[in-house]
Amino acid sequence: VPADMYERPKAGFGIPLESWLRGPLRDWAAERLFESDAVAMLNDGMIKAAWEEHQSGRRNRSREIWDVAVFAEWAVGRVTHSDW
């Protein structure tokens, strides 16, 4: 085995977030992005544009979509309109 194979730094394993958000997590993410009261305080135009770019395959926006969807999931029951 070549030395550069075993002497390099450890590398983690990524998850296929890009394809999951177009496939099995699509409906879950859409509900969080477009039906959550917590997301109402964010720029819905930017969220919608990122979603459309990602779903069409024009651009990988999985990180942004994931971050907002997880925030919305966390905020359920914690954030209300009166908080902002």
mmCIF file of N, CA and C in Angstrom:
data_model
loop_
_atom_site.group_PDB
_atom_site.id
_atom_site.type_symbol
_atom_site.label_atom_id
_atom_site.label_comp_id
_atom_site.label_asym_id
_atom_site.label_seq_id
_atom_site.Cartn_x
_atom_site.Cartn_y
_atom_site.Cartn_z
ATOM 1 N N VAL A 1 0.863 -1.174 0.000
ATOM 2 C CA VAL A 1 0.000 0.000 0.000
ATOM 3 C C VAL A 1 0.910 1.237 0.000
ATOM 4 N N PRO A 2 0.661 2.171 -0.898
ATOM 5 C CA PRO A 2 1.480 3.384 -0.956
ATOM 6 C C PRO A 2 1.369 4.192 0.340
ATOM 7 N N ALA A 3 2.483 4.797 0.740
ATOM 8 C CA ALA A 3 2.535 5.567 1.987
ATOM 9 C C ALA A 3 1.523 6.706 2.011
ATOM 10 N N ASP A 4 1.274 7.333 0.864
ATOM 11 C CA ASP A 4 0.325 8.455 0.858
ATOM 12 C C ASP A 4 -1.104 8.006 1.154
ATOM 13 N N MET A 5 -1.363 6.724 1.071
ATOM 14 C CA MET A 5 -2.695 6.207 1.397
ATOM 15 C C MET A 5 -2.894 6.064 2.908
ATOM 16 N N TYR A 6 -1.872 5.672 3.622
ATOM 17 C CA TYR A 6 -2.047 5.452 5.059
ATOM 18 C C TYR A 6 -1.432 6.544 5.928
ATOM 19 N N GLU A 7 -0.714 7.477 5.343
ATOM 20 C CA GLU A 7 -0.125 8.563 6.123
ATOM 21 C C GLU A 7 -0.909 9.869 6.019
ATOM 22 N N ARG A 8 -1.956 9.875 5.248
ATOM 23 C CA ARG A 8 -2.749 11.098 5.108
ATOM 24 C C ARG A 8 -3.697 11.245 6.301
ATOM 25 N N PRO A 9 -4.188 12.464 6.527
ATOM 26 C CA PRO A 9 -5.126 12.681 7.643
ATOM 27 C C PRO A 9 -6.421 11.890 7.443
ATOM 28 N N LYS A 10 -7.056 11.585 8.551
ATOM 29 C CA LYS A 10 -8.339 10.891 8.481
ATOM 30 C C LYS A 10 -9.360 11.764 7.762
ATOM 31 N N ALA A 11 -10.223 11.129 7.036
ATOM 32 C CA ALA A 11 -11.292 11.842 6.338
ATOM 33 C C ALA A 11 -12.630 11.278 6.811
ATOM 34 N N GLY A 12 -13.550 12.164 7.088
ATOM 35 C CA GLY A 12 -14.871 11.727 7.513
ATOM 36 C C GLY A 12 -15.710 11.278 6.330
ATOM 37 N N PHE A 13 -16.856 10.779 6.626
ATOM 38 C CA PHE A 13 -17.774 10.345 5.595
ATOM 39 C C PHE A 13 -18.938 11.322 5.550
ATOM 40 N N GLY A 14 -19.166 11.894 4.405
ATOM 41 C CA GLY A 14 -20.279 12.817 4.239
ATOM 42 C C GLY A 14 -21.585 12.065 4.069
ATOM 43 N N ILE A 15 -22.660 12.765 4.276
ATOM 44 C CA ILE A 15 -23.971 12.164 4.033
ATOM 45 C C ILE A 15 -24.503 12.719 2.717
ATOM 46 N N PRO A 16 -25.331 11.967 2.017
ATOM 47 C CA PRO A 16 -25.835 12.408 0.711
ATOM 48 C C PRO A 16 -27.002 13.396 0.837
ATOM 49 N N LEU A 17 -26.755 14.475 1.543
ATOM 50 C CA LEU A 17 -27.800 15.455 1.825
ATOM 51 C C LEU A 17 -28.410 16.020 0.549
ATOM 52 N N GLU A 18 -27.570 16.281 -0.435
ATOM 53 C CA GLU A 18 -28.057 16.852 -1.695
ATOM 54 C C GLU A 18 -29.155 15.977 -2.303
ATOM 55 N N SER A 19 -28.909 14.690 -2.421
ATOM 56 C CA SER A 19 -29.915 13.804 -3.017
ATOM 57 C C SER A 19 -31.069 13.527 -2.055
ATOM 58 N N TRP A 20 -30.807 13.466 -0.766
ATOM 59 C CA TRP A 20 -31.893 13.239 0.191
ATOM 60 C C TRP A 20 -32.920 14.360 0.140
ATOM 61 N N LEU A 21 -32.452 15.613 -0.019
ATOM 62 C CA LEU A 21 -33.385 16.746 -0.041
ATOM 63 C C LEU A 21 -34.154 16.830 -1.355
ATOM 64 N N ARG A 22 -33.725 16.072 -2.340
ATOM 65 C CA ARG A 22 -34.484 15.953 -3.588
ATOM 66 C C ARG A 22 -35.316 14.673 -3.592
ATOM 67 N N GLY A 23 -35.079 13.807 -2.624
ATOM 68 C CA GLY A 23 -35.741 12.509 -2.578
ATOM 69 C C GLY A 23 -36.486 12.284 -1.284
ATOM 70 N N PRO A 24 -35.974 11.383 -0.425
ATOM 71 C CA PRO A 24 -36.737 10.966 0.755
ATOM 72 C C PRO A 24 -37.006 12.059 1.794
ATOM 73 N N LEU A 25 -36.199 13.107 1.843
ATOM 74 C CA LEU A 25 -36.441 14.190 2.811
ATOM 75 C C LEU A 25 -37.112 15.409 2.182
ATOM 76 N N ARG A 26 -37.489 15.297 0.916
ATOM 77 C CA ARG A 26 -38.068 16.445 0.195
ATOM 78 C C ARG A 26 -39.323 16.979 0.883
ATOM 79 N N ASP A 27 -40.288 16.117 1.148
ATOM 80 C CA ASP A 27 -41.548 16.564 1.758
ATOM 81 C C ASP A 27 -41.326 17.105 3.170
ATOM 82 N N TRP A 28 -40.485 16.418 3.946
ATOM 83 C CA TRP A 28 -40.177 16.884 5.302
ATOM 84 C C TRP A 28 -39.588 18.290 5.263
ATOM 85 N N ALA A 29 -38.610 18.510 4.384
ATOM 86 C CA ALA A 29 -37.960 19.821 4.291
ATOM 87 C C ALA A 29 -38.940 20.885 3.801
ATOM 88 N N ALA A 30 -39.758 20.558 2.814
ATOM 89 C CA ALA A 30 -40.723 21.529 2.283
ATOM 90 C C ALA A 30 -41.694 21.975 3.370
ATOM 91 N N GLU A 31 -42.155 21.051 4.183
ATOM 92 C CA GLU A 31 -43.049 21.417 5.291
ATOM 93 C C GLU A 31 -42.361 22.381 6.248
ATOM 94 N N ARG A 32 -41.110 22.113 6.578
ATOM 95 C CA ARG A 32 -40.386 22.989 7.502
ATOM 96 C C ARG A 32 -40.140 24.362 6.888
ATOM 97 N N LEU A 33 -39.801 24.402 5.609
ATOM 98 C CA LEU A 33 -39.460 25.669 4.959
ATOM 99 C C LEU A 33 -40.675 26.544 4.685
ATOM 100 N N PHE A 34 -41.795 25.927 4.350
ATOM 101 C CA PHE A 34 -42.925 26.714 3.862
ATOM 102 C C PHE A 34 -44.156 26.704 4.754
ATOM 103 N N GLU A 35 -44.157 25.908 5.814
ATOM 104 C CA GLU A 35 -45.332 25.846 6.680
ATOM 105 C C GLU A 35 -45.017 26.152 8.141
ATOM 106 N N SER A 36 -43.795 26.487 8.445
ATOM 107 C CA SER A 36 -43.391 26.732 9.831
ATOM 108 C C SER A 36 -43.524 28.206 10.182
ATOM 109 N N ASP A 37 -44.142 28.487 11.321
ATOM 110 C CA ASP A 37 -44.229 29.871 11.795
ATOM 111 C C ASP A 37 -42.847 30.451 12.068
ATOM 112 N N ALA A 38 -41.933 29.619 12.524
ATOM 113 C CA ALA A 38 -40.590 30.103 12.859
ATOM 114 C C ALA A 38 -39.858 30.639 11.636
ATOM 115 N N VAL A 39 -40.102 30.060 10.484
ATOM 116 C CA VAL A 39 -39.419 30.490 9.262
ATOM 117 C C VAL A 39 -40.014 31.796 8.746
ATOM 118 N N ALA A 40 -41.194 32.159 9.220
ATOM 119 C CA ALA A 40 -41.842 33.394 8.767
ATOM 120 C C ALA A 40 -41.000 34.630 9.055
ATOM 121 N N MET A 41 -40.131 34.562 10.042
ATOM 122 C CA MET A 41 -39.290 35.721 10.364
ATOM 123 C C MET A 41 -38.084 35.830 9.434
ATOM 124 N N LEU A 42 -37.856 34.820 8.609
ATOM 125 C CA LEU A 42 -36.728 34.824 7.680
ATOM 126 C C LEU A 42 -37.181 35.333 6.310
ATOM 127 N N ASN A 43 -36.247 35.531 5.412
ATOM 128 C CA ASN A 43 -36.549 36.028 4.071
ATOM 129 C C ASN A 43 -37.115 34.890 3.231
ATOM 130 N N ASP A 44 -38.443 34.853 3.110
ATOM 131 C CA ASP A 44 -39.071 33.740 2.401
ATOM 132 C C ASP A 44 -38.732 33.719 0.915
ATOM 133 N N GLY A 45 -38.437 34.872 0.328
ATOM 134 C CA GLY A 45 -38.037 34.913 -1.080
ATOM 135 C C GLY A 45 -36.719 34.194 -1.308
ATOM 136 N N MET A 46 -35.780 34.399 -0.407
ATOM 137 C CA MET A 46 -34.480 33.726 -0.523
ATOM 138 C C MET A 46 -34.619 32.223 -0.288
ATOM 139 N N ILE A 47 -35.465 31.855 0.645
ATOM 140 C CA ILE A 47 -35.672 30.434 0.931
ATOM 141 C C ILE A 47 -36.311 29.756 -0.272
ATOM 142 N N LYS A 48 -37.326 30.389 -0.831
ATOM 143 C CA LYS A 48 -38.004 29.809 -1.998
ATOM 144 C C LYS A 48 -37.049 29.696 -3.183
ATOM 145 N N ALA A 49 -36.233 30.724 -3.418
ATOM 146 C CA ALA A 49 -35.273 30.694 -4.527
ATOM 147 C C ALA A 49 -34.258 29.565 -4.333
ATOM 148 N N ALA A 50 -33.757 29.415 -3.106
ATOM 149 C CA ALA A 50 -32.792 28.344 -2.826
ATOM 150 C C ALA A 50 -33.435 26.977 -3.048
ATOM 151 N N TRP A 51 -34.673 26.829 -2.610
ATOM 152 C CA TRP A 51 -35.397 25.566 -2.776
ATOM 153 C C TRP A 51 -35.566 25.236 -4.257
ATOM 154 N N GLU A 52 -36.005 26.215 -5.033
ATOM 155 C CA GLU A 52 -36.223 25.982 -6.464
ATOM 156 C C GLU A 52 -34.921 25.673 -7.196
ATOM 157 N N GLU A 53 -33.855 26.390 -6.853
ATOM 158 C CA GLU A 53 -32.551 26.101 -7.463
ATOM 159 C C GLU A 53 -32.108 24.675 -7.147
ATOM 160 N N HIS A 54 -32.296 24.286 -5.906
ATOM 161 C CA HIS A 54 -31.864 22.950 -5.488
ATOM 162 C C HIS A 54 -32.705 21.867 -6.157
ATOM 163 N N GLN A 55 -34.018 22.021 -6.111
ATOM 164 C CA GLN A 55 -34.893 20.990 -6.663
ATOM 165 C C GLN A 55 -34.731 20.839 -8.175
ATOM 166 N N SER A 56 -34.416 21.941 -8.862
ATOM 167 C CA SER A 56 -34.232 21.872 -10.320
ATOM 168 C C SER A 56 -32.875 21.288 -10.698
ATOM 169 N N GLY A 57 -31.966 21.224 -9.729
ATOM 170 C CA GLY A 57 -30.624 20.724 -10.014
ATOM 171 C C GLY A 57 -29.673 21.788 -10.532
ATOM 172 N N ARG A 58 -30.136 23.045 -10.595
ATOM 173 C CA ARG A 58 -29.267 24.128 -11.075
ATOM 174 C C ARG A 58 -28.118 24.400 -10.118
ATOM 175 N N ARG A 59 -28.370 24.215 -8.828
ATOM 176 C CA ARG A 59 -27.341 24.514 -7.830
ATOM 177 C C ARG A 59 -27.594 23.682 -6.578
ATOM 178 N N ASN A 60 -26.531 23.230 -5.970
ATOM 179 C CA ASN A 60 -26.650 22.475 -4.723
ATOM 180 C C ASN A 60 -26.810 23.466 -3.576
ATOM 181 N N ARG A 61 -28.011 23.561 -3.043
ATOM 182 C CA ARG A 61 -28.296 24.455 -1.912
ATOM 183 C C ARG A 61 -28.636 23.646 -0.673
ATOM 184 N N SER A 62 -28.160 22.407 -0.622
ATOM 185 C CA SER A 62 -28.534 21.516 0.477
ATOM 186 C C SER A 62 -28.127 22.055 1.841
ATOM 187 N N ARG A 63 -26.975 22.694 1.949
ATOM 188 C CA ARG A 63 -26.539 23.216 3.252
ATOM 189 C C ARG A 63 -27.500 24.278 3.762
ATOM 190 N N GLU A 64 -27.843 25.228 2.899
ATOM 191 C CA GLU A 64 -28.745 26.306 3.308
ATOM 192 C C GLU A 64 -30.126 25.757 3.663
ATOM 193 N N ILE A 65 -30.628 24.862 2.817
ATOM 194 C CA ILE A 65 -31.948 24.276 3.048
ATOM 195 C C ILE A 65 -31.948 23.480 4.354
ATOM 196 N N TRP A 66 -30.927 22.683 4.548
ATOM 197 C CA TRP A 66 -30.829 21.874 5.765
ATOM 198 C C TRP A 66 -30.794 22.755 7.008
ATOM 199 N N ASP A 67 -29.989 23.805 6.963
ATOM 200 C CA ASP A 67 -29.870 24.692 8.123
ATOM 201 C C ASP A 67 -31.215 25.311 8.501
ATOM 202 N N VAL A 68 -31.952 25.797 7.514
ATOM 203 C CA VAL A 68 -33.246 26.429 7.788
ATOM 204 C C VAL A 68 -34.262 25.383 8.246
ATOM 205 N N ALA A 69 -34.280 24.222 7.610
ATOM 206 C CA ALA A 69 -35.233 23.173 7.985
ATOM 207 C C ALA A 69 -34.987 22.686 9.416
ATOM 208 N N VAL A 70 -33.738 22.510 9.785
ATOM 209 C CA VAL A 70 -33.418 22.060 11.146
ATOM 210 C C VAL A 70 -33.758 23.154 12.158
ATOM 211 N N PHE A 71 -33.499 24.411 11.804
ATOM 212 C CA PHE A 71 -33.903 25.515 12.678
ATOM 213 C C PHE A 71 -35.415 25.478 12.896
ATOM 214 N N ALA A 72 -36.169 25.306 11.818
ATOM 215 C CA ALA A 72 -37.630 25.275 11.921
ATOM 216 C C ALA A 72 -38.092 24.109 12.786
ATOM 217 N N GLU A 73 -37.464 22.958 12.619
ATOM 218 C CA GLU A 73 -37.815 21.786 13.436
ATOM 219 C C GLU A 73 -37.530 22.068 14.910
ATOM 220 N N TRP A 74 -36.388 22.660 15.193
ATOM 221 C CA TRP A 74 -36.023 22.991 16.566
ATOM 222 C C TRP A 74 -36.999 24.013 17.162
ATOM 223 N N ALA A 75 -37.412 24.979 16.356
ATOM 224 C CA ALA A 75 -38.216 26.097 16.842
ATOM 225 C C ALA A 75 -39.664 25.730 17.152
ATOM 226 N N VAL A 76 -40.144 24.610 16.641
ATOM 227 C CA VAL A 76 -41.531 24.214 16.884
ATOM 228 C C VAL A 76 -41.771 24.144 18.389
ATOM 229 N N GLY A 77 -42.717 24.919 18.857
ATOM 230 C CA GLY A 77 -43.046 24.944 20.275
ATOM 231 C C GLY A 77 -42.138 25.828 21.112
ATOM 232 N N ARG A 78 -41.095 26.379 20.493
ATOM 233 C CA ARG A 78 -40.167 27.232 21.237
ATOM 234 C C ARG A 78 -40.265 28.693 20.818
ATOM 235 N N VAL A 79 -40.599 28.930 19.575
ATOM 236 C CA VAL A 79 -40.634 30.288 19.029
ATOM 237 C C VAL A 79 -42.051 30.588 18.576
ATOM 238 N N THR A 80 -42.580 31.720 19.010
ATOM 239 C CA THR A 80 -43.906 32.145 18.570
ATOM 240 C C THR A 80 -43.805 33.550 17.995
ATOM 241 N N HIS A 81 -44.858 33.980 17.321
ATOM 242 C CA HIS A 81 -44.865 35.332 16.748
ATOM 243 C C HIS A 81 -44.619 36.393 17.818
ATOM 244 N N SER A 82 -45.079 36.162 19.022
ATOM 245 C CA SER A 82 -44.891 37.162 20.078
ATOM 246 C C SER A 82 -43.423 37.297 20.494
ATOM 247 N N ASP A 83 -42.604 36.301 20.148
ATOM 248 C CA ASP A 83 -41.177 36.368 20.480
ATOM 249 C C ASP A 83 -40.419 37.346 19.593
ATOM 250 N N TRP A 84 -40.974 37.648 18.436
ATOM 251 C CA TRP A 84 -40.282 38.557 17.526
ATOM 252 C C TRP A 84 -41.227 39.609 17.093
#
